Amino acid sequence: MFHRESGVFKTSYAADMALYPLPIARYAVAAFAGLFIVIAPLALGEYYISILNLVLIAVVGALGLNILVGYTGQISIGHGAFMSVGAYTAANLVTHLGAPFWITIPAGGIMAALIGAVVGIPSLRIKGIYLAIATLAAQLIIEWTINHVTWISGGVQASIQVPRPSLFGIPLKTQTQLYLFLMAFVLLAIVGTSNLVRSRIGRAFIAIRDQDIAAEIIGINIFRYKLWAFAISSFYAGVTGVLYTYYLGIANYEQFQITVSIDYLAMVIIGGLGSILGSILGALFVTLLPILTRWFLEDYGWLLFAQQDLQNAIPNLRLILFGALIIFFLVVEPEGLNRLWRNIRNYFRVWPFSY
Amino acid sequence: MRWTWGAIMGVAAGATAALCLAGNARAQQKEVIIGGMCDRTGPTQVNGAGICPGIQDYFDLVNSKGGIEGYKIKYEEIDHEYKVPPAVEAYEREKGDGATSVLVYGSPQVQALYRKMEEDKIPGTSPGFGIAASADGKRFPYLFPLAATYWSQGAAAVQFVKDKLGGSLKGKKIAYLFYDNPAGREPIPVIEDLQKIEGFELRTFAVPPPAVEMGAQMLDITQRYRPDFVIDHLFGSGPSVAIKEFKRNGYPLSKVVALVWASGEHDIVGAGGWPVAEGYHTMSFAGVGDDYPVREEIKAMYKAQGKEPPKAMNDTVMYNRGLLWAALHVEATRNAIKANGGNKPTGEEVKKGFESIRDFGLGGLVPPLEVTAADHQGGGWVQIFQVKGGKFVKETEWFRAYPEVVAEAVKKGE
């Protein structure tokens, strides 16, 4: 393969801890960044960009959830609600104060982080499925609150219109502009996460995940780090909510209901717990798979069904296929798409001389 | 780590390649594209199961008769499971394919999309749901409720109760039972306005989603509050549960009037059948039953193809709403083509087409709508039916209630 590791010797700790230990990795990253930041927006049509936009938003949320579920080993089915906290914080800031996006996005994230940290308190006493139920309660309480407190929700309709974000006075309106806007935050999220998990905090998270008593014995303050995990993870969720709000031009709590929390958990689990690439692959998988299966059925469904039944068959068949594919991938590799990719990579790394 | 970036990009590149392959080049002919969303799957599929085939059949019928002024309709239906992101994707796809009008499905989806439709100048429709304030065509230029909004429905329900209780509501007690989400709460301000005018007593009873458990509210209504009439605004499987609970608590169903999404055949069947629901009043924004020429034409179309008419036709309430919905799109497109001299219409022209829908009855299935640039609701007409002897019996003709109160609410916005 083109990616040879021999001859690369690390002579300092800095080199060993670098994000890209091999020079070729750096070139590959540059090439792919070029592909996605320059070529994709020029080459792809608006529709395809709009799909990528949905993927980009999901990537931020999945990364955040993976910090909590994958790296720290806590569970949350309240992330949909944390997104709505971010969304409504930003929407209120925009409508009441006219705040620009570079204020509302961190503000939405911080607000979600505060609430997330509060919701994380039970995690100090309870674990696993019990914690899941506690976070479920948070989801329901936040939903109810937004739904009923009109000074948060902006009225009975519980939706607040938000103008498009503008950069240097230019409103970002087209899908391509929004794509670049979202891409900037996705890059920040990816870089942020990959550095976080290599840091002292990230190591503490992993120690807690692997064995929390052992972690406490070696001097990790479990209280502090579990809450940090909830806060950071919720921060990402809040940012996701704000991005969503800007993308759609409206904050509406019905976009952040419990099914959304479940979808994001699915992304993290399918993609691979405790991996950044896994979060990205999971977000891609869960967002794109329904679309791809529909395209497939639209083009080849006539082989199975009469034209008139097709309209009815496609949505139902799509659900079945979606479920079946999730099961298929998880059976093939229970550790997720990330592991699957690594297996393939490891195979080709020494190919064709596998001994 | 070093592979992370490579992997992201690789997968995305693969997906893009797949996209390009999947993009299908269809032969160009004289056609107009109408985009649609539907939910044959998802939480409100009980409605979609009737509405979506109705839409499809009406477009097929128009095409089998030669299309709209020589243009074939290409209807693109995309199922979104009542979720917002798939709806956004569906809309973008339909826009990319050149749709000149879109049937938006579901209130959150309307909220998410109406701004985009305005930017793209593609009119969208949301009969019987969506944003009540969108009756104001000035503020929502590209969103058309076309049928009674929740405000008009609430007003019509109050009017109906008033007529039933002998022409005066002074001192009467009305209970408003609703699904606790924005759509469920939407009629409340208008009903409260009417409370001031008519002087009745009002209490609201919220049922939290998914509205399959309402024992406490029902006891409260039937044993403690004992209202003279109940206005029932539930969705999904809620209405069936409500009918059962009213029955169990011995509250007469003839003192219940349901708003439009609690009014289908499936709600009655789900409650345990027609005898159980005897007396239940339902509201509709499209004709109910089988006695409409357009339904005969569809049956004839199926017969000509040597097929049985679809089962969905038996769910006349929802199916007919699908017919109304599709027919209004056809009518608007026809107006647009006529107005521009036979050319392929643009979204803007179809918008004007919607705004010139007048006296379009479809054999009584569609109310006497009058859509204008200012009024995108077309009047807010409903009919009320009652369950009697195993079927819906019409109780009122098309009527609209308290138009000035509703107009005032529209003016106020929220």
mmCIF file of N, CA and C in Angstrom, chain A residues 3 5 19-22 25 29 32-33 36 44 46-48 50-51 54 147-148 154 156-159 161-162 164 175 187 244 247-250 252-255 263 277 280-281 284 288 291 294-295 298-299 308 311-312 315-316 318-319 341 345 349, chain B residues 1-13 15-16 18-20 22-24 26 40-41 56 60 75 77-81 83-85 88-89 92-93 95 108 111-112 114-116 119 130-132 180-182 185-186 189 302 305 307 414:
data_model
loop_
_atom_site.group_PDB
_atom_site.id
_atom_site.type_symbol
_atom_site.label_atom_id
_atom_site.label_comp_id
_atom_site.label_asym_id
_atom_site.label_seq_id
_atom_site.Cartn_x
_atom_site.Cartn_y
_atom_site.Cartn_z
ATOM 1 N N HIS A 3 0.795 3.603 1.988
ATOM 2 C CA HIS A 3 1.010 4.177 3.307
ATOM 3 C C HIS A 3 2.017 3.311 4.080
ATOM 4 N N GLU A 5 4.877 2.611 6.916
ATOM 5 C CA GLU A 5 5.246 3.150 8.217
ATOM 6 C C GLU A 5 6.724 2.932 8.530
ATOM 7 N N LEU A 19 -0.613 14.638 16.361
ATOM 8 C CA LEU A 19 -1.887 14.182 15.810
ATOM 9 C C LEU A 19 -1.640 13.285 14.605
ATOM 10 N N TYR A 20 -0.666 13.655 13.804
ATOM 11 C CA TYR A 20 -0.369 12.869 12.606
ATOM 12 C C TYR A 20 1.074 12.418 12.664
ATOM 13 N N PRO A 21 1.331 11.225 13.158
ATOM 14 C CA PRO A 21 2.721 10.791 13.317
ATOM 15 C C PRO A 21 3.426 10.579 11.989
ATOM 16 N N LEU A 22 2.694 10.299 10.944
ATOM 17 C CA LEU A 22 3.340 10.040 9.654
ATOM 18 C C LEU A 22 3.145 11.235 8.736
ATOM 19 N N ALA A 25 0.112 11.119 6.425
ATOM 20 C CA ALA A 25 -1.193 11.391 7.016
ATOM 21 C C ALA A 25 -1.513 12.874 6.902
ATOM 22 N N VAL A 29 -4.664 14.402 4.936
ATOM 23 C CA VAL A 29 -5.631 15.294 5.565
ATOM 24 C C VAL A 29 -5.789 16.555 4.732
ATOM 25 N N PHE A 32 -7.817 15.781 1.637
ATOM 26 C CA PHE A 32 -9.248 15.595 1.874
ATOM 27 C C PHE A 32 -9.908 16.895 2.306
ATOM 28 N N ALA A 33 -9.180 17.676 3.080
ATOM 29 C CA ALA A 33 -9.730 18.978 3.462
ATOM 30 C C ALA A 33 -9.985 19.792 2.206
ATOM 31 N N PHE A 36 -13.081 18.528 0.449
ATOM 32 C CA PHE A 36 -14.373 18.831 1.050
ATOM 33 C C PHE A 36 -14.639 20.312 1.203
ATOM 34 N N LEU A 44 -20.682 19.832 -6.326
ATOM 35 C CA LEU A 44 -21.950 19.173 -6.033
ATOM 36 C C LEU A 44 -23.122 20.127 -6.199
ATOM 37 N N GLU A 46 -27.002 21.618 -5.379
ATOM 38 C CA GLU A 46 -27.538 22.134 -4.130
ATOM 39 C C GLU A 46 -28.144 21.026 -3.275
ATOM 40 N N TYR A 47 -28.822 20.101 -3.945
ATOM 41 C CA TYR A 47 -29.487 19.038 -3.196
ATOM 42 C C TYR A 47 -28.482 18.204 -2.423
ATOM 43 N N TYR A 48 -27.376 17.850 -3.085
ATOM 44 C CA TYR A 48 -26.384 17.006 -2.414
ATOM 45 C C TYR A 48 -25.708 17.771 -1.290
ATOM 46 N N SER A 50 -27.177 19.979 0.461
ATOM 47 C CA SER A 50 -28.133 20.057 1.570
ATOM 48 C C SER A 50 -28.099 18.766 2.389
ATOM 49 N N ILE A 51 -27.872 17.635 1.720
ATOM 50 C CA ILE A 51 -27.747 16.378 2.478
ATOM 51 C C ILE A 51 -26.486 16.417 3.328
ATOM 52 N N LEU A 54 -26.969 18.281 6.503
ATOM 53 C CA LEU A 54 -27.602 17.522 7.581
ATOM 54 C C LEU A 54 -26.580 16.600 8.242
ATOM 55 N N ASN A 147 -41.998 23.721 26.196
ATOM 56 C CA ASN A 147 -43.338 23.681 25.647
ATOM 57 C C ASN A 147 -44.289 24.628 26.384
ATOM 58 N N HIS A 148 -44.063 24.840 27.691
ATOM 59 C CA HIS A 148 -45.056 25.570 28.476
ATOM 60 C C HIS A 148 -44.622 26.947 28.947
ATOM 61 N N GLY A 154 -41.263 31.566 23.242
ATOM 62 C CA GLY A 154 -41.688 32.630 22.348
ATOM 63 C C GLY A 154 -43.125 32.504 21.881
ATOM 64 N N VAL A 156 -47.245 30.265 21.964
ATOM 65 C CA VAL A 156 -47.893 28.953 22.004
ATOM 66 C C VAL A 156 -47.294 28.005 20.989
ATOM 67 N N GLN A 157 -46.872 28.543 19.859
ATOM 68 C CA GLN A 157 -46.352 27.685 18.802
ATOM 69 C C GLN A 157 -44.996 27.101 19.178
ATOM 70 N N ALA A 158 -44.367 27.657 20.197
ATOM 71 C CA ALA A 158 -43.061 27.204 20.664
ATOM 72 C C ALA A 158 -42.038 27.202 19.541
ATOM 73 N N SER A 159 -42.134 28.200 18.674
ATOM 74 C CA SER A 159 -41.065 28.294 17.682
ATOM 75 C C SER A 159 -40.672 29.753 17.494
ATOM 76 N N GLN A 161 -38.487 32.378 15.110
ATOM 77 C CA GLN A 161 -37.777 32.591 13.853
ATOM 78 C C GLN A 161 -36.436 33.240 14.092
ATOM 79 N N VAL A 162 -35.443 32.767 13.388
ATOM 80 C CA VAL A 162 -34.107 33.307 13.552
ATOM 81 C C VAL A 162 -33.594 33.693 12.176
ATOM 82 N N ARG A 164 -30.946 34.334 9.176
ATOM 83 C CA ARG A 164 -29.746 33.588 8.794
ATOM 84 C C ARG A 164 -28.501 34.239 9.392
ATOM 85 N N GLN A 175 -27.295 26.992 0.188
ATOM 86 C CA GLN A 175 -26.831 25.757 0.828
ATOM 87 C C GLN A 175 -25.315 25.712 0.868
ATOM 88 N N LEU A 187 -15.127 21.209 11.718
ATOM 89 C CA LEU A 187 -13.676 21.098 11.853
ATOM 90 C C LEU A 187 -13.248 21.432 13.274
ATOM 91 N N TYR A 244 -28.462 23.825 14.008
ATOM 92 C CA TYR A 244 -29.736 23.391 13.446
ATOM 93 C C TYR A 244 -30.671 24.583 13.267
ATOM 94 N N TYR A 247 -29.542 26.690 10.504
ATOM 95 C CA TYR A 247 -29.733 26.027 9.211
ATOM 96 C C TYR A 247 -31.189 26.114 8.771
ATOM 97 N N LEU A 248 -32.120 25.878 9.698
ATOM 98 C CA LEU A 248 -33.532 25.879 9.336
ATOM 99 C C LEU A 248 -34.144 27.273 9.422
ATOM 100 N N GLY A 249 -33.467 28.178 10.134
ATOM 101 C CA GLY A 249 -34.026 29.512 10.294
ATOM 102 C C GLY A 249 -35.107 29.556 11.352
ATOM 103 N N ILE A 250 -35.226 28.517 12.165
ATOM 104 C CA ILE A 250 -36.267 28.518 13.177
ATOM 105 C C ILE A 250 -35.879 27.570 14.310
ATOM 106 N N ASN A 252 -37.492 25.180 17.024
ATOM 107 C CA ASN A 252 -38.778 24.537 17.261
ATOM 108 C C ASN A 252 -38.509 23.280 18.069
ATOM 109 N N TYR A 253 -39.148 23.180 19.238
ATOM 110 C CA TYR A 253 -38.755 22.063 20.116
ATOM 111 C C TYR A 253 -39.137 20.718 19.534
ATOM 112 N N GLU A 254 -40.066 20.703 18.585
ATOM 113 C CA GLU A 254 -40.472 19.413 18.039
ATOM 114 C C GLU A 254 -39.372 18.777 17.178
ATOM 115 N N GLN A 255 -38.331 19.562 16.880
ATOM 116 C CA GLN A 255 -37.202 18.971 16.152
ATOM 117 C C GLN A 255 -36.236 18.276 17.082
ATOM 118 N N ASP A 263 -31.771 8.624 17.960
ATOM 119 C CA ASP A 263 -31.021 8.621 16.697
ATOM 120 C C ASP A 263 -29.535 8.863 16.950
ATOM 121 N N LEU A 277 -13.553 8.950 14.540
ATOM 122 C CA LEU A 277 -13.954 8.507 13.211
ATOM 123 C C LEU A 277 -15.302 7.798 13.284
ATOM 124 N N ILE A 280 -18.178 10.123 13.234
ATOM 125 C CA ILE A 280 -18.422 10.693 11.910
ATOM 126 C C ILE A 280 -19.086 9.658 11.014
ATOM 127 N N LEU A 281 -18.556 8.436 11.062
ATOM 128 C CA LEU A 281 -19.146 7.387 10.238
ATOM 129 C C LEU A 281 -20.585 7.107 10.667
ATOM 130 N N LEU A 284 -22.839 9.799 9.387
ATOM 131 C CA LEU A 284 -23.032 9.591 7.947
ATOM 132 C C LEU A 284 -24.014 8.453 7.702
ATOM 133 N N LEU A 288 -27.472 9.160 6.028
ATOM 134 C CA LEU A 288 -27.505 8.847 4.595
ATOM 135 C C LEU A 288 -28.246 7.565 4.277
ATOM 136 N N ILE A 291 -31.718 7.734 3.005
ATOM 137 C CA ILE A 291 -31.793 8.401 1.705
ATOM 138 C C ILE A 291 -31.316 7.452 0.615
ATOM 139 N N ARG A 294 -33.753 4.773 -0.147
ATOM 140 C CA ARG A 294 -34.878 5.242 -0.939
ATOM 141 C C ARG A 294 -34.488 5.381 -2.409
ATOM 142 N N TRP A 295 -33.298 5.941 -2.651
ATOM 143 C CA TRP A 295 -32.863 6.049 -4.052
ATOM 144 C C TRP A 295 -32.826 4.679 -4.703
ATOM 145 N N GLU A 298 -36.281 3.498 -5.370
ATOM 146 C CA GLU A 298 -36.943 4.237 -6.439
ATOM 147 C C GLU A 298 -36.462 3.752 -7.804
ATOM 148 N N ASP A 299 -35.184 3.399 -7.868
ATOM 149 C CA ASP A 299 -34.647 2.979 -9.158
ATOM 150 C C ASP A 299 -34.898 1.509 -9.458
ATOM 151 N N GLN A 308 -48.103 1.162 -8.929
ATOM 152 C CA GLN A 308 -49.021 1.841 -8.029
ATOM 153 C C GLN A 308 -48.773 1.492 -6.564
ATOM 154 N N GLN A 311 -45.378 3.425 -4.274
ATOM 155 C CA GLN A 311 -45.388 4.567 -3.360
ATOM 156 C C GLN A 311 -45.626 4.113 -1.929
ATOM 157 N N ASN A 312 -46.436 3.097 -1.780
ATOM 158 C CA ASN A 312 -46.728 2.620 -0.451
ATOM 159 C C ASN A 312 -45.619 1.707 0.050
ATOM 160 N N PRO A 315 -41.692 3.533 1.561
ATOM 161 C CA PRO A 315 -41.396 3.933 2.944
ATOM 162 C C PRO A 315 -41.319 2.757 3.898
ATOM 163 N N ASN A 316 -42.192 1.784 3.715
ATOM 164 C CA ASN A 316 -42.187 0.656 4.647
ATOM 165 C C ASN A 316 -40.953 -0.209 4.449
ATOM 166 N N ARG A 318 -38.220 0.722 3.243
ATOM 167 C CA ARG A 318 -37.049 1.475 3.633
ATOM 168 C C ARG A 318 -36.774 1.294 5.127
ATOM 169 N N LEU A 319 -37.854 1.319 5.924
ATOM 170 C CA LEU A 319 -37.683 1.113 7.368
ATOM 171 C C LEU A 319 -37.105 -0.271 7.630
ATOM 172 N N TRP A 341 -13.670 -0.528 9.708
ATOM 173 C CA TRP A 341 -12.717 0.193 8.866
ATOM 174 C C TRP A 341 -11.283 -0.159 9.264
ATOM 175 N N ARG A 345 -8.373 -1.813 7.070
ATOM 176 C CA ARG A 345 -7.107 -1.111 6.933
ATOM 177 C C ARG A 345 -5.949 -2.021 7.329
ATOM 178 N N ARG A 349 -2.783 -3.128 5.124
ATOM 179 C CA ARG A 349 -1.522 -2.529 5.523
ATOM 180 C C ARG A 349 -0.352 -3.432 5.156
ATOM 181 N N MET B 1 -5.384 7.660 14.736
ATOM 182 C CA MET B 1 -5.738 9.050 14.499
ATOM 183 C C MET B 1 -5.364 9.472 13.089
ATOM 184 N N ARG B 2 -4.151 9.039 12.687
ATOM 185 C CA ARG B 2 -3.673 9.517 11.393
ATOM 186 C C ARG B 2 -4.607 9.114 10.268
ATOM 187 N N TRP B 3 -5.367 8.064 10.525
ATOM 188 C CA TRP B 3 -6.257 7.611 9.458
ATOM 189 C C TRP B 3 -7.628 8.257 9.524
ATOM 190 N N THR B 4 -7.860 8.928 10.603
ATOM 191 C CA THR B 4 -9.218 9.451 10.799
ATOM 192 C C THR B 4 -9.682 10.284 9.624
ATOM 193 N N TRP B 5 -8.826 11.230 9.302
ATOM 194 C CA TRP B 5 -9.246 12.154 8.242
ATOM 195 C C TRP B 5 -9.444 11.419 6.937
ATOM 196 N N GLY B 6 -8.505 10.546 6.658
ATOM 197 C CA GLY B 6 -8.606 9.790 5.426
ATOM 198 C C GLY B 6 -9.927 9.050 5.358
ATOM 199 N N ALA B 7 -10.289 8.476 6.495
ATOM 200 C CA ALA B 7 -11.497 7.659 6.499
ATOM 201 C C ALA B 7 -12.738 8.504 6.248
ATOM 202 N N ILE B 8 -12.799 9.648 6.915
ATOM 203 C CA ILE B 8 -13.973 10.519 6.728
ATOM 204 C C ILE B 8 -14.135 10.816 5.261
ATOM 205 N N MET B 9 -13.017 11.229 4.722
ATOM 206 C CA MET B 9 -13.080 11.707 3.349
ATOM 207 C C MET B 9 -13.408 10.560 2.408
ATOM 208 N N GLY B 10 -12.792 9.408 2.660
ATOM 209 C CA GLY B 10 -13.017 8.265 1.790
ATOM 210 C C GLY B 10 -14.485 7.890 1.749
ATOM 211 N N VAL B 11 -15.077 7.791 2.951
ATOM 212 C CA VAL B 11 -16.477 7.403 3.003
ATOM 213 C C VAL B 11 -17.328 8.438 2.296
ATOM 214 N N ALA B 12 -17.033 9.697 2.574
ATOM 215 C CA ALA B 12 -17.835 10.747 1.962
ATOM 216 C C ALA B 12 -17.674 10.735 0.446
ATOM 217 N N ALA B 13 -16.446 10.485 -0.004
ATOM 218 C CA ALA B 13 -16.233 10.458 -1.453
ATOM 219 C C ALA B 13 -17.019 9.316 -2.074
ATOM 220 N N ALA B 15 -19.716 8.028 -0.921
ATOM 221 C CA ALA B 15 -21.130 8.381 -0.897
ATOM 222 C C ALA B 15 -21.461 9.344 -2.023
ATOM 223 N N THR B 16 -20.570 10.285 -2.266
ATOM 224 C CA THR B 16 -20.828 11.256 -3.335
ATOM 225 C C THR B 16 -20.885 10.558 -4.681
ATOM 226 N N ALA B 18 -21.752 7.558 -5.205
ATOM 227 C CA ALA B 18 -23.023 6.843 -5.265
ATOM 228 C C ALA B 18 -24.150 7.793 -5.627
ATOM 229 N N LEU B 19 -24.071 9.001 -5.041
ATOM 230 C CA LEU B 19 -25.091 9.998 -5.328
ATOM 231 C C LEU B 19 -25.172 10.289 -6.811
ATOM 232 N N CYS B 20 -23.996 10.504 -7.383
ATOM 233 C CA CYS B 20 -23.978 10.915 -8.776
ATOM 234 C C CYS B 20 -24.523 9.802 -9.661
ATOM 235 N N ALA B 22 -26.670 7.585 -8.689
ATOM 236 C CA ALA B 22 -28.095 7.401 -8.443
ATOM 237 C C ALA B 22 -28.930 8.487 -9.109
ATOM 238 N N GLY B 23 -28.323 9.654 -9.322
ATOM 239 C CA GLY B 23 -29.063 10.729 -9.966
ATOM 240 C C GLY B 23 -29.572 10.261 -11.317
ATOM 241 N N ASN B 24 -30.877 10.260 -11.453
ATOM 242 C CA ASN B 24 -31.394 9.613 -12.658
ATOM 243 C C ASN B 24 -31.851 10.651 -13.681
ATOM 244 N N ARG B 26 -34.172 11.475 -16.374
ATOM 245 C CA ARG B 26 -35.405 11.007 -17.000
ATOM 246 C C ARG B 26 -35.668 11.832 -18.257
ATOM 247 N N ARG B 40 -46.484 7.647 5.495
ATOM 248 C CA ARG B 40 -47.117 6.328 5.543
ATOM 249 C C ARG B 40 -46.508 5.515 6.677
ATOM 250 N N THR B 41 -45.368 5.989 7.191
ATOM 251 C CA THR B 41 -44.772 5.393 8.378
ATOM 252 C C THR B 41 -44.637 6.518 9.401
ATOM 253 N N GLN B 56 -52.126 10.622 -4.445
ATOM 254 C CA GLN B 56 -51.574 9.878 -5.578
ATOM 255 C C GLN B 56 -52.656 9.581 -6.619
ATOM 256 N N ASP B 60 -53.013 10.760 -10.551
ATOM 257 C CA ASP B 60 -53.122 9.737 -11.604
ATOM 258 C C ASP B 60 -54.359 9.981 -12.453
ATOM 259 N N TYR B 75 -45.588 13.646 -9.825
ATOM 260 C CA TYR B 75 -45.723 13.849 -8.397
ATOM 261 C C TYR B 75 -44.634 13.058 -7.687
ATOM 262 N N GLU B 77 -43.413 11.854 -4.308
ATOM 263 C CA GLU B 77 -43.754 11.715 -2.897
ATOM 264 C C GLU B 77 -42.565 11.166 -2.129
ATOM 265 N N ILE B 78 -42.246 11.807 -1.024
ATOM 266 C CA ILE B 78 -41.152 11.331 -0.199
ATOM 267 C C ILE B 78 -41.656 11.175 1.226
ATOM 268 N N ASP B 79 -41.470 10.019 1.773
ATOM 269 C CA ASP B 79 -41.956 9.729 3.119
ATOM 270 C C ASP B 79 -40.954 10.238 4.137
ATOM 271 N N HIS B 80 -41.452 10.970 5.160
ATOM 272 C CA HIS B 80 -40.479 11.512 6.123
ATOM 273 C C HIS B 80 -40.684 11.020 7.548
ATOM 274 N N GLU B 81 -41.567 10.067 7.747
ATOM 275 C CA GLU B 81 -41.796 9.500 9.089
ATOM 276 C C GLU B 81 -42.120 10.568 10.114
ATOM 277 N N LYS B 83 -40.553 13.172 10.666
ATOM 278 C CA LYS B 83 -39.335 13.746 11.242
ATOM 279 C C LYS B 83 -38.938 14.962 10.418
ATOM 280 N N VAL B 84 -38.225 15.883 11.051
ATOM 281 C CA VAL B 84 -37.897 17.124 10.358
ATOM 282 C C VAL B 84 -36.724 16.981 9.367
ATOM 283 N N PRO B 85 -35.577 16.407 9.772
ATOM 284 C CA PRO B 85 -34.467 16.370 8.797
ATOM 285 C C PRO B 85 -34.822 15.682 7.473
ATOM 286 N N VAL B 88 -36.624 18.126 5.355
ATOM 287 C CA VAL B 88 -35.757 19.133 4.741
ATOM 288 C C VAL B 88 -35.077 18.537 3.517
ATOM 289 N N GLU B 89 -34.613 17.319 3.672
ATOM 290 C CA GLU B 89 -33.959 16.647 2.548
ATOM 291 C C GLU B 89 -34.944 16.480 1.393
ATOM 292 N N GLU B 92 -35.506 19.767 -0.381
ATOM 293 C CA GLU B 92 -34.375 20.178 -1.213
ATOM 294 C C GLU B 92 -34.336 19.367 -2.500
ATOM 295 N N ARG B 93 -34.666 18.099 -2.375
ATOM 296 C CA ARG B 93 -34.641 17.266 -3.567
ATOM 297 C C ARG B 93 -35.715 17.703 -4.560
ATOM 298 N N LYS B 95 -37.120 20.562 -4.765
ATOM 299 C CA LYS B 95 -36.738 21.863 -5.320
ATOM 300 C C LYS B 95 -35.725 21.670 -6.447
ATOM 301 N N PRO B 108 -44.505 20.620 12.504
ATOM 302 C CA PRO B 108 -43.092 20.981 12.686
ATOM 303 C C PRO B 108 -42.371 21.141 11.356
ATOM 304 N N GLN B 111 -43.136 24.514 10.021
ATOM 305 C CA GLN B 111 -42.323 25.500 10.734
ATOM 306 C C GLN B 111 -40.903 25.537 10.179
ATOM 307 N N ALA B 112 -40.367 24.351 9.896
ATOM 308 C CA ALA B 112 -38.973 24.278 9.468
ATOM 309 C C ALA B 112 -38.795 24.753 8.030
ATOM 310 N N TYR B 114 -41.074 26.833 5.956
ATOM 311 C CA TYR B 114 -41.757 27.914 5.255
ATOM 312 C C TYR B 114 -40.810 29.064 4.890
ATOM 313 N N ARG B 115 -39.785 29.252 5.715
ATOM 314 C CA ARG B 115 -38.823 30.307 5.377
ATOM 315 C C ARG B 115 -38.083 29.986 4.076
ATOM 316 N N LYS B 116 -37.692 28.730 3.956
ATOM 317 C CA LYS B 116 -36.985 28.316 2.740
ATOM 318 C C LYS B 116 -37.879 28.462 1.518
ATOM 319 N N GLU B 119 -37.855 31.924 0.439
ATOM 320 C CA GLU B 119 -36.613 32.299 -0.241
ATOM 321 C C GLU B 119 -36.572 31.727 -1.652
ATOM 322 N N GLY B 130 -50.351 23.057 10.518
ATOM 323 C CA GLY B 130 -49.379 24.111 10.229
ATOM 324 C C GLY B 130 -49.552 25.297 11.150
ATOM 325 N N ILE B 131 -49.351 26.482 10.602
ATOM 326 C CA ILE B 131 -49.357 27.699 11.407
ATOM 327 C C ILE B 131 -50.667 28.427 11.153
ATOM 328 N N ALA B 132 -51.430 28.638 12.215
ATOM 329 C CA ALA B 132 -52.736 29.276 12.021
ATOM 330 C C ALA B 132 -52.573 30.689 11.475
ATOM 331 N N ASP B 180 -50.977 17.833 24.219
ATOM 332 C CA ASP B 180 -50.153 18.906 24.765
ATOM 333 C C ASP B 180 -48.916 19.160 23.909
ATOM 334 N N ASN B 181 -49.122 19.739 22.751
ATOM 335 C CA ASN B 181 -47.994 20.215 21.930
ATOM 336 C C ASN B 181 -48.443 21.516 21.274
ATOM 337 N N PRO B 182 -47.565 22.186 20.557
ATOM 338 C CA PRO B 182 -47.974 23.481 19.999
ATOM 339 C C PRO B 182 -49.245 23.403 19.168
ATOM 340 N N ARG B 185 -52.231 23.214 21.425
ATOM 341 C CA ARG B 185 -52.538 24.432 22.174
ATOM 342 C C ARG B 185 -52.979 25.570 21.275
ATOM 343 N N GLU B 186 -52.716 25.445 19.989
ATOM 344 C CA GLU B 186 -52.920 26.598 19.117
ATOM 345 C C GLU B 186 -54.324 27.201 19.170
ATOM 346 N N PRO B 189 -56.059 30.438 22.280
ATOM 347 C CA PRO B 189 -56.304 31.882 22.337
ATOM 348 C C PRO B 189 -57.626 32.293 21.696
ATOM 349 N N TYR B 302 -59.586 2.799 -11.948
ATOM 350 C CA TYR B 302 -59.026 1.514 -11.508
ATOM 351 C C TYR B 302 -59.644 0.364 -12.278
ATOM 352 N N GLN B 305 -58.201 -0.180 -15.581
ATOM 353 C CA GLN B 305 -56.902 -0.855 -15.541
ATOM 354 C C GLN B 305 -57.052 -2.311 -15.102
ATOM 355 N N LYS B 307 -58.257 -3.274 -12.125
ATOM 356 C CA LYS B 307 -57.851 -3.454 -10.724
ATOM 357 C C LYS B 307 -58.987 -3.092 -9.791
ATOM 358 N N GLU B 414 -49.181 36.004 16.836
ATOM 359 C CA GLU B 414 -49.104 34.877 17.786
ATOM 360 C C GLU B 414 -50.396 34.737 18.581
#
